Amino acid sequence: MIRTDTPQTIRLTDYRAPGYLINHVSLNVRLNREATRITARLDLLPNPASPDAGGPLVLDGQGLRLEAINIDGVPLTEDQYSLDNEHLTIHKLPQRAVCIETETTVDPSANKALSGLYLSNGVYCTQCEAEGFRRIAFFLDRPDVLSRYRVRLEARKSEAPQLLSNGNLVMAGDIVGSDRHFAIWEDPHLKPSYLFAMVAGDLACVEDSFTTRSGRKVLLQIYVEHGKEERCGWAMTSLKAAMKWDEERFGREYDLDRFMIVAVSDFNMGAMENKGLNIFNDKYVLASPDSATDQDYAHIESVIAHEYFHNWTGNRITCRDWFQLCLKEGLTVYRDQEFSSDIRSRPVKRISDVKLLRAQQFAEDAGPLAHPVRPSSYMEINNFYTATVYEKGAEVVRMLATLLGEEGFRKAMDIYFARHDGDAATVEDFVKCMEDASGRDLSQFFHWYEQAGTPQVMAQSRWLQSEGVFELTLTQSLAPTPGQPTKPDLDIPLAMGLVGPVGEDMPLDLEGTGVLNNPVIELREAVQVFRFRNVRQRPVPSLNRGFSAPVRLVSNFSAADEVALMGRDSDPFNRWEMAQNRASEIITRAIAAPDHAVSADLARGYGEALKRVLADNGLEDAFKALMAMLPGEQDLARELGSNVDPAAIHAARDALRRALGTQLEAELQRIWEALPTGGAYSPDPASAGRRSLGHAALDLLIAGDAASGAQLALGHFHAATNMTDKMGALNVLARIDCPQREEALSAFYDSHRSDPLLVDKWMTLNAVAPFEGAIARVRELMQHELFDITRPNRVRALIGSFAAMNPVQFNAPSGEGYELVAGVIEKLDGFNPQVAARLATNYRSWRALEPGRRAKAHDTLTRLRDRANVSRDTFEIISKSLEG
Ligand code: BES
Ligand code: ZN
């Protein structure tokens, strides 16, 4: 049966201010596993600024059982209101302030959607962004309704010794004559309903404090399952570093006396910035040397910072409507990226962020799910927490910072905080602050928020020796995306340099402007010629340094110039970029070659350049590690763009890995042997960099000689005294078909089967094998006693990783990979549409595949879309994937 009621599309142009405002909310929550009873008193009044004031009051509500309703203490009769699946409508209201009281019951134990009030390992917790509050109480569940909250929680004392909500604890006590107790919390700050949170359960608490710049002492608490206290140290360290950084870099202090973080194991997303009470997926809190890798440590640091930074960019200044999501998310990602850059290595962070941007956002932008950083329509808002809104949203903020300069950008942010504190703001409000601080007209720049797709910039250059002029011709273009057939020209800031023979940056004397202090040129027209004067020696142009603009750059620059920049550009990002370009070209040729053989000459040239990089004592290990990693298979697929055969890409990439592994064996061996084993573990960037370089070397060694490499890896696994080394070995072993792989995987399972986060790692290692048998293994693991489809982390670890990190097997020519994932989506969609829909985005590049796989993917998608009872979330993703 085909879905007949096509879900409604919500449009930005239909925005209307709320007809009513809710100044104060008083919740009384009596927690019970199967029937939690919630009384909500809303102090409500007509919004004088809205033409809808005086009309019917339509409250959002989903899955609520209405027990009672009154206005100013007078119960409503049945003709005064109506109920449907999503709303409670009160037909007529007195045109003055009133108090509406509803009493509802919900069943937390049955909530497997993990939105609203649910149980995670017996702990009551909530997730309200974007539209989960309506599963707790009837409300105007939209971000432009800001209220003060007072929350009374009540539960059985033995079941929930801790009762937490936003703000300050004002009272707590026992309920005499019963086994229950209560706590009352008040949040003095106005907030939208999506920032509401409550938690109740039996949790351990780790405490510390932070004294703000102005001398206020803030109590810091991290709540975790009993027994996990020892794993909270890194999260606490990261939180304090983030609080300090926001004071120093943005002048932002924390604004409550207490900041709480709760770690739960069942969570749809990574973490959530609820005011004063952040709730985290425990994988972004818990870390110890023997359970978390260097990467996990770095992620924890940045996610803790991200959610903390939302206190100003998101909470104090929130979004007017969900179309403005990038206002808080893009900006906060930019802030967390800058935080990590400041406390770690800036170039390494930038390269990692660009890798992520390309892998996720460029892929999204190139396919049927492409949308602007600020979308103009959606069916289900949960589908728009995307790489475009987050990662490209952060790039757009970064470009503004580049255009305004460090000081100018800080000034603009100060204006933004001063002008919009307490507001539900728009992207226009934000950009206006940038304009007012700089005096610039940013109307052309604004297209970055509205145009989907990755712009292409074509660069052609020539050196006019006799004139001493270097001429750079830049052409921009942007291909059509769904709903946007033509595109206006963008304002593209390109940081650049002209590199001289020994790697020095020549002065940039731009005709018509003069010598540039800030080495950034702006491409604003379709075609623009930039002429640099006094260029007496032939330069090598280095464009889009630091990836100043999220574009695809193509040029007529020679391979020799690329290799030169790889060896000596003063911009580390472009050294890496040139290495990636070279590698892509070599692999692309091998894809087209018989047996996917790699050109020995090209590989040798590349290997020599890489050898020089690895030998350079002036470079950080983490940077060298990135230099030694070839472009990913999906990056290569995206570059090809059509008729993609994932198996051919894998084979061609492997051929280059093998050639490098053989050619550089001696160097790699030296690096490998320098990797310390044993000894105390420290997650600091230098130690982590050493490990990542060692593991990158291992990856190439194993490509050069699988048998001896596998022995090395197995030895490393057994000798490892921390999780980073264990995973370093397993990550390479997992991808080759050898007995050492099976030995290491089962040893890992035996030691860590009782630790859920490590079981997740084990599931992923099993799912990423690029060879025959992977699909059967995943199917087998779906029957494993430790697989549980209701737990998002487990589903993502096994199925999400298979779909996203194993392109060869997910795209098996038989179509079995597609069917496997589709089967999970189908099941999951019945109770957790958010996670199901996200899993469904893995088919987004299906149209770029070669005809055989394309047909299989098309069949699977069509069947998924046309199911009875497909959720709105999954329907939107699949139908758009099929249409685009
Ligand atoms: N506000 C989001 C969490 C969220 C997203 C809630 C979607 C509901 C729906 C939070 O600030 C966030 O962005 N979390 C990210 C991690 C972050 C470090 C980018 C996440 O959960 O993936
Ligand atoms: Zn966020």
PDB file of C-alpha atoms in Angstrom, residues 357 360-375 386-389 391-393 395-396 399 447-457 476-490 492 547 549-552 638:
ATOM      1  CA  LEU A 357      33.038  18.748   5.570  1.00  0.00           C
ATOM      2  CA  GLN A 360      29.558  14.631   4.666  1.00  0.00           C
ATOM      3  CA  GLN A 361      28.524  18.060   3.474  1.00  0.00           C
ATOM      4  CA  PHE A 362      29.947  17.987  -0.050  1.00  0.00           C
ATOM      5  CA  ALA A 363      28.327  14.597  -0.491  1.00  0.00           C
ATOM      6  CA  GLU A 364      24.998  15.954   0.709  1.00  0.00           C
ATOM      7  CA  ASP A 365      25.306  19.024  -1.516  1.00  0.00           C
ATOM      8  CA  ALA A 366      26.065  16.909  -4.575  1.00  0.00           C
ATOM      9  CA  GLY A 367      22.974  14.721  -4.271  1.00  0.00           C
ATOM     10  CA  PRO A 368      19.198  14.732  -3.986  1.00  0.00           C
ATOM     11  CA  LEU A 369      19.206  15.892  -0.349  1.00  0.00           C
ATOM     12  CA  ALA A 370      21.050  19.142  -1.158  1.00  0.00           C
ATOM     13  CA  HIS A 371      19.562  22.146   0.645  1.00  0.00           C
ATOM     14  CA  PRO A 372      20.697  25.627   1.649  1.00  0.00           C
ATOM     15  CA  VAL A 373      22.385  26.368   4.986  1.00  0.00           C
ATOM     16  CA  ARG A 374      19.086  28.027   5.757  1.00  0.00           C
ATOM     17  CA  PRO A 375      16.483  25.769   4.189  1.00  0.00           C
ATOM     18  CA  THR A 386      22.460  18.085   8.664  1.00  0.00           C
ATOM     19  CA  ALA A 387      26.070  18.501   7.657  1.00  0.00           C
ATOM     20  CA  THR A 388      24.939  21.473   5.583  1.00  0.00           C
ATOM     21  CA  VAL A 389      23.327  23.315   8.495  1.00  0.00           C
ATOM     22  CA  GLU A 391      29.381  22.147   8.878  1.00  0.00           C
ATOM     23  CA  LYS A 392      28.668  24.448   5.951  1.00  0.00           C
ATOM     24  CA  GLY A 393      26.917  26.744   8.452  1.00  0.00           C
ATOM     25  CA  GLU A 395      32.099  27.602   7.083  1.00  0.00           C
ATOM     26  CA  VAL A 396      29.836  30.548   6.336  1.00  0.00           C
ATOM     27  CA  MET A 399      34.117  33.261   5.834  1.00  0.00           C
ATOM     28  CA  HIS A 447      23.428  34.070  -0.889  1.00  0.00           C
ATOM     29  CA  TRP A 448      25.679  31.609   0.965  1.00  0.00           C
ATOM     30  CA  TYR A 449      22.758  31.019   3.312  1.00  0.00           C
ATOM     31  CA  GLU A 450      20.237  30.540   0.533  1.00  0.00           C
ATOM     32  CA  GLN A 451      22.002  28.714  -2.287  1.00  0.00           C
ATOM     33  CA  ALA A 452      22.487  24.971  -2.059  1.00  0.00           C
ATOM     34  CA  GLY A 453      25.348  23.239  -3.804  1.00  0.00           C
ATOM     35  CA  THR A 454      29.140  23.430  -3.702  1.00  0.00           C
ATOM     36  CA  PRO A 455      30.427  26.241  -5.901  1.00  0.00           C
ATOM     37  CA  GLN A 456      33.188  25.431  -8.327  1.00  0.00           C
ATOM     38  CA  VAL A 457      36.008  27.894  -8.817  1.00  0.00           C
ATOM     39  CA  GLN A 476      32.784  30.623 -10.458  1.00  0.00           C
ATOM     40  CA  SER A 477      29.869  28.361 -11.199  1.00  0.00           C
ATOM     41  CA  LEU A 478      27.236  26.525  -9.222  1.00  0.00           C
ATOM     42  CA  ALA A 479      25.335  23.590 -10.668  1.00  0.00           C
ATOM     43  CA  PRO A 480      21.554  23.317 -10.236  1.00  0.00           C
ATOM     44  CA  THR A 481      20.240  21.582  -7.105  1.00  0.00           C
ATOM     45  CA  PRO A 482      16.687  20.389  -6.338  1.00  0.00           C
ATOM     46  CA  GLY A 483      14.396  23.409  -6.580  1.00  0.00           C
ATOM     47  CA  GLN A 484      17.198  25.830  -7.564  1.00  0.00           C
ATOM     48  CA  PRO A 485      17.808  25.683 -11.325  1.00  0.00           C
ATOM     49  CA  THR A 486      19.849  28.904 -11.528  1.00  0.00           C
ATOM     50  CA  LYS A 487      22.114  30.566  -9.001  1.00  0.00           C
ATOM     51  CA  PRO A 488      23.403  34.084  -8.435  1.00  0.00           C
ATOM     52  CA  ASP A 489      27.146  34.706  -8.108  1.00  0.00           C
ATOM     53  CA  LEU A 490      28.552  34.368  -4.617  1.00  0.00           C
ATOM     54  CA  ILE A 492      33.940  34.089  -2.294  1.00  0.00           C
ATOM     55  CA  PHE A 547      40.241  26.333   2.879  1.00  0.00           C
ATOM     56  CA  ALA A 549      35.932  29.140   1.179  1.00  0.00           C
ATOM     57  CA  PRO A 550      34.010  25.844   0.940  1.00  0.00           C
ATOM     58  CA  VAL A 551      34.369  25.470  -2.816  1.00  0.00           C
ATOM     59  CA  ARG A 552      35.667  22.936  -5.263  1.00  0.00           C
ATOM     60  CA  ARG A 638      32.341  12.088  -5.335  1.00  0.00           C
TER      61      ARG A 638
END
